[in-house]
mmCIF file with all atom_site columns, C-alpha atoms and ligand atoms in Angstrom:
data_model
loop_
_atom_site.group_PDB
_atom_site.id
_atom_site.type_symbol
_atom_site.label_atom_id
_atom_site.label_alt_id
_atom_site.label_comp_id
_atom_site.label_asym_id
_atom_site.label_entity_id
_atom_site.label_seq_id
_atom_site.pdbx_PDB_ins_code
_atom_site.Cartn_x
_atom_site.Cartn_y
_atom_site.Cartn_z
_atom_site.occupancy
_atom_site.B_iso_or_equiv
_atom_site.pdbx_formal_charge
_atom_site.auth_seq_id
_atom_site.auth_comp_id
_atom_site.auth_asym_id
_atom_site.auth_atom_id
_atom_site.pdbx_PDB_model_num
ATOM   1   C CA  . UNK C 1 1   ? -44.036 -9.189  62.484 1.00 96.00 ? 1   UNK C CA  1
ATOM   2   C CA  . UNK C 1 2   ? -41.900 -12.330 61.126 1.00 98.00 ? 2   UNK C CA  1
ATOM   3   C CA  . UNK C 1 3   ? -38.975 -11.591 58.993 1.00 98.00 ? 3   UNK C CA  1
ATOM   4   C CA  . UNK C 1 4   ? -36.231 -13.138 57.895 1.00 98.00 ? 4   UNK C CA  1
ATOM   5   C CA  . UNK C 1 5   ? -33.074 -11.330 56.363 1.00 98.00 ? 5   UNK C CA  1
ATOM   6   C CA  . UNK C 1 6   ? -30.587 -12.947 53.793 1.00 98.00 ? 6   UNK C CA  1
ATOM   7   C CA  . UNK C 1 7   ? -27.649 -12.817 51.975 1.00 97.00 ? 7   UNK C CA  1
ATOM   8   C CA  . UNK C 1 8   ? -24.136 -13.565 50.850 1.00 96.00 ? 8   UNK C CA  1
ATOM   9   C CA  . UNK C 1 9   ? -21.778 -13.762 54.473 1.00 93.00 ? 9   UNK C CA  1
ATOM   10  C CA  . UNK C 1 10  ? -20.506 -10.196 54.693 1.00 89.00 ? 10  UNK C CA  1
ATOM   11  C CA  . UNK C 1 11  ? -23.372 -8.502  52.847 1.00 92.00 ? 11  UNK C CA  1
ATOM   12  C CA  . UNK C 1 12  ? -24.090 -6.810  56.488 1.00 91.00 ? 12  UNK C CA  1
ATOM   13  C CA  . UNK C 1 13  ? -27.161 -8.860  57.132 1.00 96.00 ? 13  UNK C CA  1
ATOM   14  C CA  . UNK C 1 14  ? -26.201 -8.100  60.883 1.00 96.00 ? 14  UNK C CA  1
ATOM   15  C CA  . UNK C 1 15  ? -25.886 -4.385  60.936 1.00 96.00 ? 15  UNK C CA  1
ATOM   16  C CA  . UNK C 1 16  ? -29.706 -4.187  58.964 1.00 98.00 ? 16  UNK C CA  1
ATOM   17  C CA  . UNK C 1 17  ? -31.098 -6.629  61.540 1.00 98.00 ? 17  UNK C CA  1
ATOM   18  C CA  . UNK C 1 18  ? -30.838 -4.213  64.231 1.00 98.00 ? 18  UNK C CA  1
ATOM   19  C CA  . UNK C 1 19  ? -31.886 -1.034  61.873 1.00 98.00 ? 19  UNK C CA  1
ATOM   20  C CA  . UNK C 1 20  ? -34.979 -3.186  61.306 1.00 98.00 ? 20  UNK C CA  1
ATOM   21  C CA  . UNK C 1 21  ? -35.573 -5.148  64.614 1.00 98.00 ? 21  UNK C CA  1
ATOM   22  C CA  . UNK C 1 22  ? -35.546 -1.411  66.202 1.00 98.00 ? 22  UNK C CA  1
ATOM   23  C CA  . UNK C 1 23  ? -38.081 -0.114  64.341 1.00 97.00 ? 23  UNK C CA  1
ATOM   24  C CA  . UNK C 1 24  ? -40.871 -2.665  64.276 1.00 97.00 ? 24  UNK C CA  1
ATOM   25  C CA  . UNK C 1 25  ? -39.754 -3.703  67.795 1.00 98.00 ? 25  UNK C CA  1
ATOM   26  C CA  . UNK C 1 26  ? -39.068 -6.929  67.295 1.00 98.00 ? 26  UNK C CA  1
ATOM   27  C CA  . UNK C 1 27  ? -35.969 -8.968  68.377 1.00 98.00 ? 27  UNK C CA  1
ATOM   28  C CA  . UNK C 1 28  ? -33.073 -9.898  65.697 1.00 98.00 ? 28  UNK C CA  1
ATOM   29  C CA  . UNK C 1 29  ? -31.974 -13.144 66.172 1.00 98.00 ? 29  UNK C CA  1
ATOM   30  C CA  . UNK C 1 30  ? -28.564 -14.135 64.944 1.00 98.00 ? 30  UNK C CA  1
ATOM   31  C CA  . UNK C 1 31  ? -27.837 -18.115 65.342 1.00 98.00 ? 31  UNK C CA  1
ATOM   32  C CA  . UNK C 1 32  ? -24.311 -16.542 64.221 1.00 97.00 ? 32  UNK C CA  1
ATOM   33  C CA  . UNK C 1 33  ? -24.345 -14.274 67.355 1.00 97.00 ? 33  UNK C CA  1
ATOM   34  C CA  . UNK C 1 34  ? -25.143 -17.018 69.692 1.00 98.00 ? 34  UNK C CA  1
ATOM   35  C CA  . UNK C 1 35  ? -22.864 -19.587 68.847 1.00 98.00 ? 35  UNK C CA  1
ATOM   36  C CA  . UNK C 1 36  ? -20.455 -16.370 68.832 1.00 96.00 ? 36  UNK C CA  1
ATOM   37  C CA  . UNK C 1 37  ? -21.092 -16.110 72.311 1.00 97.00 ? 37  UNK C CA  1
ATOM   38  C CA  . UNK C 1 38  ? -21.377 -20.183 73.123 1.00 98.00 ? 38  UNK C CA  1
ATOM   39  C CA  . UNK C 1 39  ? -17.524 -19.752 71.961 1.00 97.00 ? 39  UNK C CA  1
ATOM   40  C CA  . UNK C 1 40  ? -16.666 -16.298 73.926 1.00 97.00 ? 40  UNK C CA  1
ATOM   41  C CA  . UNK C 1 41  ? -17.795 -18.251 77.242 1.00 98.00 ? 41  UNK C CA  1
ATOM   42  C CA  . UNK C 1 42  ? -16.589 -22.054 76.286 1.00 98.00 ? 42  UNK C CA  1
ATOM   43  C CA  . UNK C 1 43  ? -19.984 -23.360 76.947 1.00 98.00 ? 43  UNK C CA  1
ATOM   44  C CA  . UNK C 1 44  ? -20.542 -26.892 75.858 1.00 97.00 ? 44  UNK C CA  1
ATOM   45  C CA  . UNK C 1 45  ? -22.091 -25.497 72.832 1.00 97.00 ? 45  UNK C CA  1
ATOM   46  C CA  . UNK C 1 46  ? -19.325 -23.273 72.175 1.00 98.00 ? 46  UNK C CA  1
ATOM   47  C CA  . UNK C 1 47  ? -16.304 -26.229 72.561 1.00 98.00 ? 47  UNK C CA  1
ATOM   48  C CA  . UNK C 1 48  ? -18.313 -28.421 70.208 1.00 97.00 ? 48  UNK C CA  1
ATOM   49  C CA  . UNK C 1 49  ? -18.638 -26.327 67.253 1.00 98.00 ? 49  UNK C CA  1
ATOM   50  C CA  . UNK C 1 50  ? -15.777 -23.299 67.483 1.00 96.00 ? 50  UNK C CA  1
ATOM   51  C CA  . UNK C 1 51  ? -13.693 -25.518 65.108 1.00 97.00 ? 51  UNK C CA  1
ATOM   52  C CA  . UNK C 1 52  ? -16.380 -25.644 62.606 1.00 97.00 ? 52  UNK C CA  1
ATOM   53  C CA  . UNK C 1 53  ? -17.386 -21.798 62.800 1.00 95.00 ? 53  UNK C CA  1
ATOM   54  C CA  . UNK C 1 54  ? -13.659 -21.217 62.362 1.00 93.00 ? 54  UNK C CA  1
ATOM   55  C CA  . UNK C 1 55  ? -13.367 -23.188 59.048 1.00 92.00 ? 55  UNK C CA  1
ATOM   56  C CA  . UNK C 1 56  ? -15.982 -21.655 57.903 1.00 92.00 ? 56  UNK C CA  1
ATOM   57  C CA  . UNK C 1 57  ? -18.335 -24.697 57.684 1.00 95.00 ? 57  UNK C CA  1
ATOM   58  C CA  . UNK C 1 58  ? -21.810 -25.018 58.699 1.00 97.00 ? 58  UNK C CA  1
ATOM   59  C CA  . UNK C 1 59  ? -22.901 -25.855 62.263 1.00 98.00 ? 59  UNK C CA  1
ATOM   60  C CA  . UNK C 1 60  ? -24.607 -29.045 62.208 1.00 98.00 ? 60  UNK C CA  1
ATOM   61  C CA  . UNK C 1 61  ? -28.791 -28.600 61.632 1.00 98.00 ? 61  UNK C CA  1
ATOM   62  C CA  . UNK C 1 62  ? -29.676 -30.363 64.682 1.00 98.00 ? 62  UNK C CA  1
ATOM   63  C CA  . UNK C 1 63  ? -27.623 -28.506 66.872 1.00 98.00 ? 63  UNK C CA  1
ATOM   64  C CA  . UNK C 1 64  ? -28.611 -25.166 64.705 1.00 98.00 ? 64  UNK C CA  1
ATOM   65  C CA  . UNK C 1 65  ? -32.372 -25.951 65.231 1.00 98.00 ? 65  UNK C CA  1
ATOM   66  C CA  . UNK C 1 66  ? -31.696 -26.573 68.789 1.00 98.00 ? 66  UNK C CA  1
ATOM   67  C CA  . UNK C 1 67  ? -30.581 -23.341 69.756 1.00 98.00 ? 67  UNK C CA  1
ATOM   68  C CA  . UNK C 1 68  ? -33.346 -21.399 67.341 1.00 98.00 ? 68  UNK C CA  1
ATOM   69  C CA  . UNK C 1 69  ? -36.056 -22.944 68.952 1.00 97.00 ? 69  UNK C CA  1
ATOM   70  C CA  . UNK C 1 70  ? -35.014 -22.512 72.363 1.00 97.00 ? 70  UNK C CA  1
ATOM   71  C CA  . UNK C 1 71  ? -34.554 -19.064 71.263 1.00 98.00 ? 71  UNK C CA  1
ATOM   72  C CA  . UNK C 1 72  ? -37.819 -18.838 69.435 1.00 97.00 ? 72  UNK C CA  1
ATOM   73  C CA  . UNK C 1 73  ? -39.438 -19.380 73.222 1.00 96.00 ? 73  UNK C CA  1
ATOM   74  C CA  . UNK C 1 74  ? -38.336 -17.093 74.824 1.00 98.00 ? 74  UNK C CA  1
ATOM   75  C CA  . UNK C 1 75  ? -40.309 -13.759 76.330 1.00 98.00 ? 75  UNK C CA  1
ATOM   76  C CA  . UNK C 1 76  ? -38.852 -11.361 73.560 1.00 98.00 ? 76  UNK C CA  1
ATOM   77  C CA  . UNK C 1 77  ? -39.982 -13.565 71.306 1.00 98.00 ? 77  UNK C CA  1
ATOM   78  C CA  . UNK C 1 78  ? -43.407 -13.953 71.504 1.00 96.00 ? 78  UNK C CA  1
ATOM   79  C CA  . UNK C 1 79  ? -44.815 -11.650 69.454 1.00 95.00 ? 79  UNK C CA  1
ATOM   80  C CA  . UNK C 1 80  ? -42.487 -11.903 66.216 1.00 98.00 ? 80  UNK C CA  1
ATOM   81  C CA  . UNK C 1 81  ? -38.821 -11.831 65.215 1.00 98.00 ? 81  UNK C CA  1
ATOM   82  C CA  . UNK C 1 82  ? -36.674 -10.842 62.349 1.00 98.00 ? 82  UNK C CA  1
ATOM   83  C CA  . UNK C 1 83  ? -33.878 -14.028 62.112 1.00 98.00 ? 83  UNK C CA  1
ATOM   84  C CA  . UNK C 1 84  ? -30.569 -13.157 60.821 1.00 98.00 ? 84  UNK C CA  1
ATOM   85  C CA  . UNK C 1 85  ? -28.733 -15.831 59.361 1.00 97.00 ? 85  UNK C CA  1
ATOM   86  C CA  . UNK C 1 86  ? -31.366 -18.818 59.604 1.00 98.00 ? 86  UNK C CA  1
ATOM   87  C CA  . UNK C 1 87  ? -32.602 -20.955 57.915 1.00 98.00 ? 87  UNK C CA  1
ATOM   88  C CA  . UNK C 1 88  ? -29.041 -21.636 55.791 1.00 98.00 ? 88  UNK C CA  1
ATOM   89  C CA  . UNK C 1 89  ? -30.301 -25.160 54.788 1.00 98.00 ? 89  UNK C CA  1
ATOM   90  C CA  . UNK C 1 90  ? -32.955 -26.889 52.710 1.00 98.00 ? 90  UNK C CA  1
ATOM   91  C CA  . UNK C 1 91  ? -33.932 -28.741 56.328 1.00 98.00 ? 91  UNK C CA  1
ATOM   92  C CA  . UNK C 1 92  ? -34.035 -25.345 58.341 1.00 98.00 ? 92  UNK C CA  1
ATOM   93  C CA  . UNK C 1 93  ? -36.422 -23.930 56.485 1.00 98.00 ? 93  UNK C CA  1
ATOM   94  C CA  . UNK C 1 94  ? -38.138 -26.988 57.022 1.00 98.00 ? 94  UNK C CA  1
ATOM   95  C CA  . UNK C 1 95  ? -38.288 -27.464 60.477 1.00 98.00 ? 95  UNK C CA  1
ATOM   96  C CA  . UNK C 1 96  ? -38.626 -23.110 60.665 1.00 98.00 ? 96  UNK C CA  1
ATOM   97  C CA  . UNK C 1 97  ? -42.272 -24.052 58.706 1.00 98.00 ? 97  UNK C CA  1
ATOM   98  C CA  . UNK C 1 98  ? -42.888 -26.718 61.112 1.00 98.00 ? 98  UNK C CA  1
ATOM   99  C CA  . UNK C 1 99  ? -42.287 -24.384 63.833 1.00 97.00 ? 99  UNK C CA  1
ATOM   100 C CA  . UNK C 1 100 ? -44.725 -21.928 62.173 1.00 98.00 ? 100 UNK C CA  1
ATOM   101 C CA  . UNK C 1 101 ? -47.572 -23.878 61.687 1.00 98.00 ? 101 UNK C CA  1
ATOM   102 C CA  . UNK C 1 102 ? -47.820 -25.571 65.309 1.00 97.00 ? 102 UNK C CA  1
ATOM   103 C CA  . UNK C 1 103 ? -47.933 -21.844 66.777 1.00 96.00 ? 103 UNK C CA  1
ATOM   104 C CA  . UNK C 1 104 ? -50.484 -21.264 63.702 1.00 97.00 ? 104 UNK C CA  1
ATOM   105 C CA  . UNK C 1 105 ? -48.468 -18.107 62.160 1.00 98.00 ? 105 UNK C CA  1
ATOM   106 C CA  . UNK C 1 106 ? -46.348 -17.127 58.806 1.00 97.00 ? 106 UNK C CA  1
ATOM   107 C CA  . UNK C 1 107 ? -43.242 -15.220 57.828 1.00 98.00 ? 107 UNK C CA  1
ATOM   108 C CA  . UNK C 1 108 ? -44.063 -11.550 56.587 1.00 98.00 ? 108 UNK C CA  1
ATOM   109 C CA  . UNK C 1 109 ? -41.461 -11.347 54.170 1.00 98.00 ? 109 UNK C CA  1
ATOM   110 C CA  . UNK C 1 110 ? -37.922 -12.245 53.550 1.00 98.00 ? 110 UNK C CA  1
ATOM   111 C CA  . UNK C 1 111 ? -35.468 -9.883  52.884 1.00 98.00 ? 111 UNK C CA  1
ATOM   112 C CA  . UNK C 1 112 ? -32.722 -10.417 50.418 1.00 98.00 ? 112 UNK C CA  1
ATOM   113 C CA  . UNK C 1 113 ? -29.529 -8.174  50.543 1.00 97.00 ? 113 UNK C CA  1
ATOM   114 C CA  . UNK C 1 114 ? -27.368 -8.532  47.517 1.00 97.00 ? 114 UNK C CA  1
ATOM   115 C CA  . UNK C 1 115 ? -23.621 -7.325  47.080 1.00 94.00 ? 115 UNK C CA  1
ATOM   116 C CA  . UNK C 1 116 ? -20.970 -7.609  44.717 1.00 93.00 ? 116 UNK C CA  1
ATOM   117 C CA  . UNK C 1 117 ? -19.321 -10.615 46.283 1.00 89.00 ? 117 UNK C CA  1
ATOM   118 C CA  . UNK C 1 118 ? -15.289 -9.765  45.047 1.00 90.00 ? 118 UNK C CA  1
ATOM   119 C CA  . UNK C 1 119 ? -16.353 -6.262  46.967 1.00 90.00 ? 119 UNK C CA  1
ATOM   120 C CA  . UNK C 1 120 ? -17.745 -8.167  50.021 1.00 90.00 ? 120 UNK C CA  1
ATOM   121 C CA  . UNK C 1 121 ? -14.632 -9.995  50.339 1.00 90.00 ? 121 UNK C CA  1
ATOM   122 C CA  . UNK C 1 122 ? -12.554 -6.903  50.360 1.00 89.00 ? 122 UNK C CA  1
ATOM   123 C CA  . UNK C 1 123 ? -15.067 -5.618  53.171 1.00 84.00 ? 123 UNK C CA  1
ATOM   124 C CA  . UNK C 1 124 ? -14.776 -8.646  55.094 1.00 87.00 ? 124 UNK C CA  1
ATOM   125 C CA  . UNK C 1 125 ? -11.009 -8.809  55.335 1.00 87.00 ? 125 UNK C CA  1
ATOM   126 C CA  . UNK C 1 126 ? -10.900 -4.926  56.442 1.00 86.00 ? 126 UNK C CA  1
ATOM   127 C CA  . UNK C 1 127 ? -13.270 -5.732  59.511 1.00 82.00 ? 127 UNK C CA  1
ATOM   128 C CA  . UNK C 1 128 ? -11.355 -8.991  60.031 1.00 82.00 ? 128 UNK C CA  1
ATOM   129 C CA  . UNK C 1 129 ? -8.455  -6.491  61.019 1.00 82.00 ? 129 UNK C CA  1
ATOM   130 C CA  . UNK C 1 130 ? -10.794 -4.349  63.273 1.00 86.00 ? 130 UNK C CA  1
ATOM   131 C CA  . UNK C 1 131 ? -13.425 -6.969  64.972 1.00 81.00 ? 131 UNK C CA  1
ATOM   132 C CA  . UNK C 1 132 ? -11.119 -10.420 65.312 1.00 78.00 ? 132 UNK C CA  1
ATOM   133 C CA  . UNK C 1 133 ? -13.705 -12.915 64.616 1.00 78.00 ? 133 UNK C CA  1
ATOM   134 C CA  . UNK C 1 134 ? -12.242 -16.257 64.796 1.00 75.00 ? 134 UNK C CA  1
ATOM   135 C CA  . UNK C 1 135 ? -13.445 -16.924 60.731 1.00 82.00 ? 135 UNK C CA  1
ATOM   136 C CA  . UNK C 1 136 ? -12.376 -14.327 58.677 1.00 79.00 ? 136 UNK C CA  1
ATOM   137 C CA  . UNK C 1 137 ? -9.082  -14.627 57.271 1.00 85.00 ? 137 UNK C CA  1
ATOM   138 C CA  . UNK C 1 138 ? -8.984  -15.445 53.348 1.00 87.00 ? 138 UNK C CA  1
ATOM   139 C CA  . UNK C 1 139 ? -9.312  -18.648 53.212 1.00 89.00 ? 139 UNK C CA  1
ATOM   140 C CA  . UNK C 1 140 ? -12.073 -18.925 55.654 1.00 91.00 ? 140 UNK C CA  1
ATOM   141 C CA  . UNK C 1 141 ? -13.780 -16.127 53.835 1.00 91.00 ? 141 UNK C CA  1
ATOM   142 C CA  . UNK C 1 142 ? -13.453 -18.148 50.496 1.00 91.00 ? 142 UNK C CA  1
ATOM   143 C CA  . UNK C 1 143 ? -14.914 -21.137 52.204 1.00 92.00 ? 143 UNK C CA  1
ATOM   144 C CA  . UNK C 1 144 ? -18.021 -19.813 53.793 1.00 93.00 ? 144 UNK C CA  1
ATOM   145 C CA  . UNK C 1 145 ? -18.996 -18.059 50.275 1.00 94.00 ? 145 UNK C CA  1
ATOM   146 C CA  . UNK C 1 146 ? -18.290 -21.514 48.897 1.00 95.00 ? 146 UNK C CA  1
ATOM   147 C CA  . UNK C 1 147 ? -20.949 -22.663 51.249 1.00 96.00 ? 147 UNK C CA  1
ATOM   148 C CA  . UNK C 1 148 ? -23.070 -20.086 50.975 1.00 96.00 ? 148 UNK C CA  1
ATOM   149 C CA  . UNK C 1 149 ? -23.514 -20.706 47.102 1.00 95.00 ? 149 UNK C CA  1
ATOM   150 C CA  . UNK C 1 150 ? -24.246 -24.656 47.498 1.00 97.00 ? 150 UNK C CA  1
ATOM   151 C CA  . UNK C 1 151 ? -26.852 -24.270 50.637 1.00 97.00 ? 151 UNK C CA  1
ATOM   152 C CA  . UNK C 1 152 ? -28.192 -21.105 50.908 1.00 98.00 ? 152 UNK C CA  1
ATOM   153 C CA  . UNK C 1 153 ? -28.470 -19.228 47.900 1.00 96.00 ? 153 UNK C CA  1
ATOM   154 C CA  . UNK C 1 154 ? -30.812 -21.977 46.637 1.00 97.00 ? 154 UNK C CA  1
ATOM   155 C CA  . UNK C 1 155 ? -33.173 -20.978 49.786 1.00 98.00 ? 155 UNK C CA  1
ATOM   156 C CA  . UNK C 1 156 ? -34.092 -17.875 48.028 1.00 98.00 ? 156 UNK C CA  1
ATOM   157 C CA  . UNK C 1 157 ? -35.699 -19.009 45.109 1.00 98.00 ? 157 UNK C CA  1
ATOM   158 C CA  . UNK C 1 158 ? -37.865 -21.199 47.739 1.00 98.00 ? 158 UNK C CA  1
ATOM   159 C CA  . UNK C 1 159 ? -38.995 -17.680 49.122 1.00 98.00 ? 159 UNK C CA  1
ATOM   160 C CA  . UNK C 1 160 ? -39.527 -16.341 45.861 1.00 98.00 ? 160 UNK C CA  1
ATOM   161 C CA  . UNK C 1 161 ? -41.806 -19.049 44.671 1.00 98.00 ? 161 UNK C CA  1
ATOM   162 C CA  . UNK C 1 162 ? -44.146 -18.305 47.780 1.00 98.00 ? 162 UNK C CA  1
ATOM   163 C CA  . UNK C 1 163 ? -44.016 -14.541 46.579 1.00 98.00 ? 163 UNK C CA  1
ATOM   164 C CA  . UNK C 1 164 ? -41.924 -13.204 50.303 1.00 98.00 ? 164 UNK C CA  1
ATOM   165 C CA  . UNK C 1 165 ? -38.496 -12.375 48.680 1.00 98.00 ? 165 UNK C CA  1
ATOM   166 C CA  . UNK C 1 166 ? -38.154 -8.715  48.369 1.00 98.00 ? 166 UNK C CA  1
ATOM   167 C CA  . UNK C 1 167 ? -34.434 -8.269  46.952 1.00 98.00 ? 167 UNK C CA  1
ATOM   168 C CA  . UNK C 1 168 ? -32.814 -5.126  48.463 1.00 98.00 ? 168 UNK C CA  1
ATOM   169 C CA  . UNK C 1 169 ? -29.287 -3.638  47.010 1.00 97.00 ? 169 UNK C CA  1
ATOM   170 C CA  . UNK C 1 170 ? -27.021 -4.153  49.869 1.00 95.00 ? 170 UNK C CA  1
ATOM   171 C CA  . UNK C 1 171 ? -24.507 -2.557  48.634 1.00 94.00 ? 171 UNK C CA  1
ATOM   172 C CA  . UNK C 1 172 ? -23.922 1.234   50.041 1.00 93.00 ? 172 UNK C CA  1
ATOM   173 C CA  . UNK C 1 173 ? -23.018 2.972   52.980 1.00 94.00 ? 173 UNK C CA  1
ATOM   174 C CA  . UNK C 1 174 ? -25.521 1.690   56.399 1.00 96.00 ? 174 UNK C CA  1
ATOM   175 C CA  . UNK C 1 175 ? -27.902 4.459   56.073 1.00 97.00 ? 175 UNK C CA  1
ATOM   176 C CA  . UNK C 1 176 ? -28.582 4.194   52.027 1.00 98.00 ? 176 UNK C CA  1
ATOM   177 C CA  . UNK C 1 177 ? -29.219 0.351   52.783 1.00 98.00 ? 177 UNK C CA  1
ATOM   178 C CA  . UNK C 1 178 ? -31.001 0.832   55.294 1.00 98.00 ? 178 UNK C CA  1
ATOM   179 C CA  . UNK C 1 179 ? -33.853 3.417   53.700 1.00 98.00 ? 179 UNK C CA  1
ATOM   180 C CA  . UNK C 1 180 ? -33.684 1.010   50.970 1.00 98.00 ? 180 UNK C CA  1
ATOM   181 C CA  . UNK C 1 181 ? -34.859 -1.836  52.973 1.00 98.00 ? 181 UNK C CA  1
ATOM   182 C CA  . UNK C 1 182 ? -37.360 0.122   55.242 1.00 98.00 ? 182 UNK C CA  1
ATOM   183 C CA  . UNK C 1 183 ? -39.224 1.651   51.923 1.00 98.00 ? 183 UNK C CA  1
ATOM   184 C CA  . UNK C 1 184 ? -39.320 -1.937  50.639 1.00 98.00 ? 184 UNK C CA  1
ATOM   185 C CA  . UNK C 1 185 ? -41.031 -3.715  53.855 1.00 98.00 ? 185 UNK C CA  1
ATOM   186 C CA  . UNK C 1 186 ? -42.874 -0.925  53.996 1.00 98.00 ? 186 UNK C CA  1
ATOM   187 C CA  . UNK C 1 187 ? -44.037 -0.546  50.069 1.00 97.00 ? 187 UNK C CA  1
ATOM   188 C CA  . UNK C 1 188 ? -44.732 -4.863  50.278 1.00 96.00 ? 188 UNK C CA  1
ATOM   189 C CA  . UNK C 1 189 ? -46.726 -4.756  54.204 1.00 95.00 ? 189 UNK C CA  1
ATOM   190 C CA  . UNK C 1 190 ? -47.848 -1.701  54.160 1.00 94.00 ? 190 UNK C CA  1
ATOM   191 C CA  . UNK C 1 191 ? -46.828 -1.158  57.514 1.00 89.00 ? 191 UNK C CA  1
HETATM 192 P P1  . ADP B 2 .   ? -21.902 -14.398 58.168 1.00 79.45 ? 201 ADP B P1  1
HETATM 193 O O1  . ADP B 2 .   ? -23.251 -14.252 57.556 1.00 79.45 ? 201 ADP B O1  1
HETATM 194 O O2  . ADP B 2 .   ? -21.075 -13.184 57.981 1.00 79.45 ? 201 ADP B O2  1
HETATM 195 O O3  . ADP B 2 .   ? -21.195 -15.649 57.703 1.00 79.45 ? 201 ADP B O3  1
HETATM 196 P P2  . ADP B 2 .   ? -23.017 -15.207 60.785 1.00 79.45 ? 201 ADP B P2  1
HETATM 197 O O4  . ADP B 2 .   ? -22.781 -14.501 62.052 1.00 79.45 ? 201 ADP B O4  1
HETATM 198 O O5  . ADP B 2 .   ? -24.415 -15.216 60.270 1.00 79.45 ? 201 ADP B O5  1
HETATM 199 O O6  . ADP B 2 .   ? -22.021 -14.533 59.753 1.00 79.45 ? 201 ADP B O6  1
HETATM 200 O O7  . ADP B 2 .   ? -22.536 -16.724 60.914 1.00 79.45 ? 201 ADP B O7  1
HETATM 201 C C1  . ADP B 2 .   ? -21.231 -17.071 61.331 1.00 79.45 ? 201 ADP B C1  1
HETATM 202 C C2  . ADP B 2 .   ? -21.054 -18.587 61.284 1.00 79.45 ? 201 ADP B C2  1
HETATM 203 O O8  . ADP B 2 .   ? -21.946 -19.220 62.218 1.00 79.45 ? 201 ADP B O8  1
HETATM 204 C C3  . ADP B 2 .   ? -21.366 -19.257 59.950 1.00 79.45 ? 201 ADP B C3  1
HETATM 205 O O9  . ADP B 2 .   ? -20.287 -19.217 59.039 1.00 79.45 ? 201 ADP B O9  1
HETATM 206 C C4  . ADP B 2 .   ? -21.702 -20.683 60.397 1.00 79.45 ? 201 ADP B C4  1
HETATM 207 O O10 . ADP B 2 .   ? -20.519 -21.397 60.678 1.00 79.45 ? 201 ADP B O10 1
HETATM 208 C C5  . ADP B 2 .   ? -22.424 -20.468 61.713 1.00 79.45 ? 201 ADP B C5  1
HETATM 209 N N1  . ADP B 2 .   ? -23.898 -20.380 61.526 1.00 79.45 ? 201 ADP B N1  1
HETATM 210 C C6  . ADP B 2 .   ? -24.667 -19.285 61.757 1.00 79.45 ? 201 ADP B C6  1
HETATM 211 N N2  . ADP B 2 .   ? -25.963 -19.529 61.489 1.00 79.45 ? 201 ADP B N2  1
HETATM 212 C C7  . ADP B 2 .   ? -26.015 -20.813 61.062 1.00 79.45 ? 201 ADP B C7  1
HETATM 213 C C8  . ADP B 2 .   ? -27.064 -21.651 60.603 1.00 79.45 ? 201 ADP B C8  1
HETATM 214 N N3  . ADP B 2 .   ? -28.339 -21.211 60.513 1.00 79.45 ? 201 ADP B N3  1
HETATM 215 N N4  . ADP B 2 .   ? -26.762 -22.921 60.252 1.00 79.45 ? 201 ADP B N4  1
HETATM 216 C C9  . ADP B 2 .   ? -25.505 -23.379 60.336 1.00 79.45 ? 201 ADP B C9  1
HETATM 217 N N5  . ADP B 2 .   ? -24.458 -22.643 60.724 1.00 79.45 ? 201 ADP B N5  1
HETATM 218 C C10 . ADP B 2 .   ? -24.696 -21.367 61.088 1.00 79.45 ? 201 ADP B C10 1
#
């Protein structure tokens, strides 16, 4: 099973990609969580891109597809994925394709969680208080939807032309979202 999940930052892409990883027992993969970490232990990694993650910008793609594919190879990995938070760019889901077709396999489906983005906001500042992450405050917040709309959302209607987009409400307490999600892989792969 290859899946990808996606959505607005804040739409709590993270908290479904475990929900879903567990139960077809695959691993989620969060390029977010890992350069989280790169940061946490002031790897090379993490000194060369914590100012950009705490602006709210975009790592750059090469470093991006770096870590992915190293990622991609390892054990856990082998026999599928659900990706959290990649591809965010035009070239990522290029290079994610490339990837694909070496190894001769496809993406499943992609799932799309939408929200009301004013109430996402809202959401995001409350955990901001509660988890620390070095990029939300406001005006970080602000900036990474800003981003968001001008590189990623456009992604979507890439996955909707090859027919994988299945839009899920992600809007909802965990548990609501997550049913709704489940039903929906389950309804489009049978599985
Ligand atoms: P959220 O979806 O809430 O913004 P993530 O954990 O997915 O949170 O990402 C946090 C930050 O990590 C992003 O704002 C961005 O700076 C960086 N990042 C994560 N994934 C990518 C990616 N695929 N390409 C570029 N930057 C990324």
């Amino acid at each position: 099973m290859r899946l990808l999940i996606m959505g607005p930052p804040g739409a709590g892409k993270g908290t479904q990609a475990a929900i879903i990883g567990e139960h077809y027992g695959v691993p989620a993969i969060s390029t977010g969580n890992i350069f989280r970490t790169a940061i946490t232990n002031r790897t090379e990694l993490g000194e060369r891109i914590k100012r950009i993650i705490s602006e709210g910008g975009y790592v750059p793609d090469s470093l991006t597809l770096k870590v992915l594919i190293e990622r991609l190879q390892e054990e856990d990995a082998k026999d599928g994925w659900l990706l959290d938070g990649f591809p965010r760019t035009l070239r990522q889901v290029k290079a994610l394709d490339g990837e694909l077709k070496v190894h001769n396999l496809h993406l499943d489906a992609v799932v799309s969680l939408t929200a009301d983005e004013e109430a996402i906001v809202q959401r995001m500042l409350k955990r901001a208080e509660i988890e620390n992450r070095p990029d939300d405050n406001e005006e970080t917040i602000r900036n990474r939807m800003e981003v968001y709309h001008e590189q990623t959302d456009p992604l979507l209607d890439v996955y909707r032309e090859r027919g994988l987009l299945i839009e899920v409400d992600g809007m909802g307490d965990v548990g609501e979202v997550s049913q709704r999600v489940l039903a929906a892989l389950a309804e489009r792969l049978g599985r």
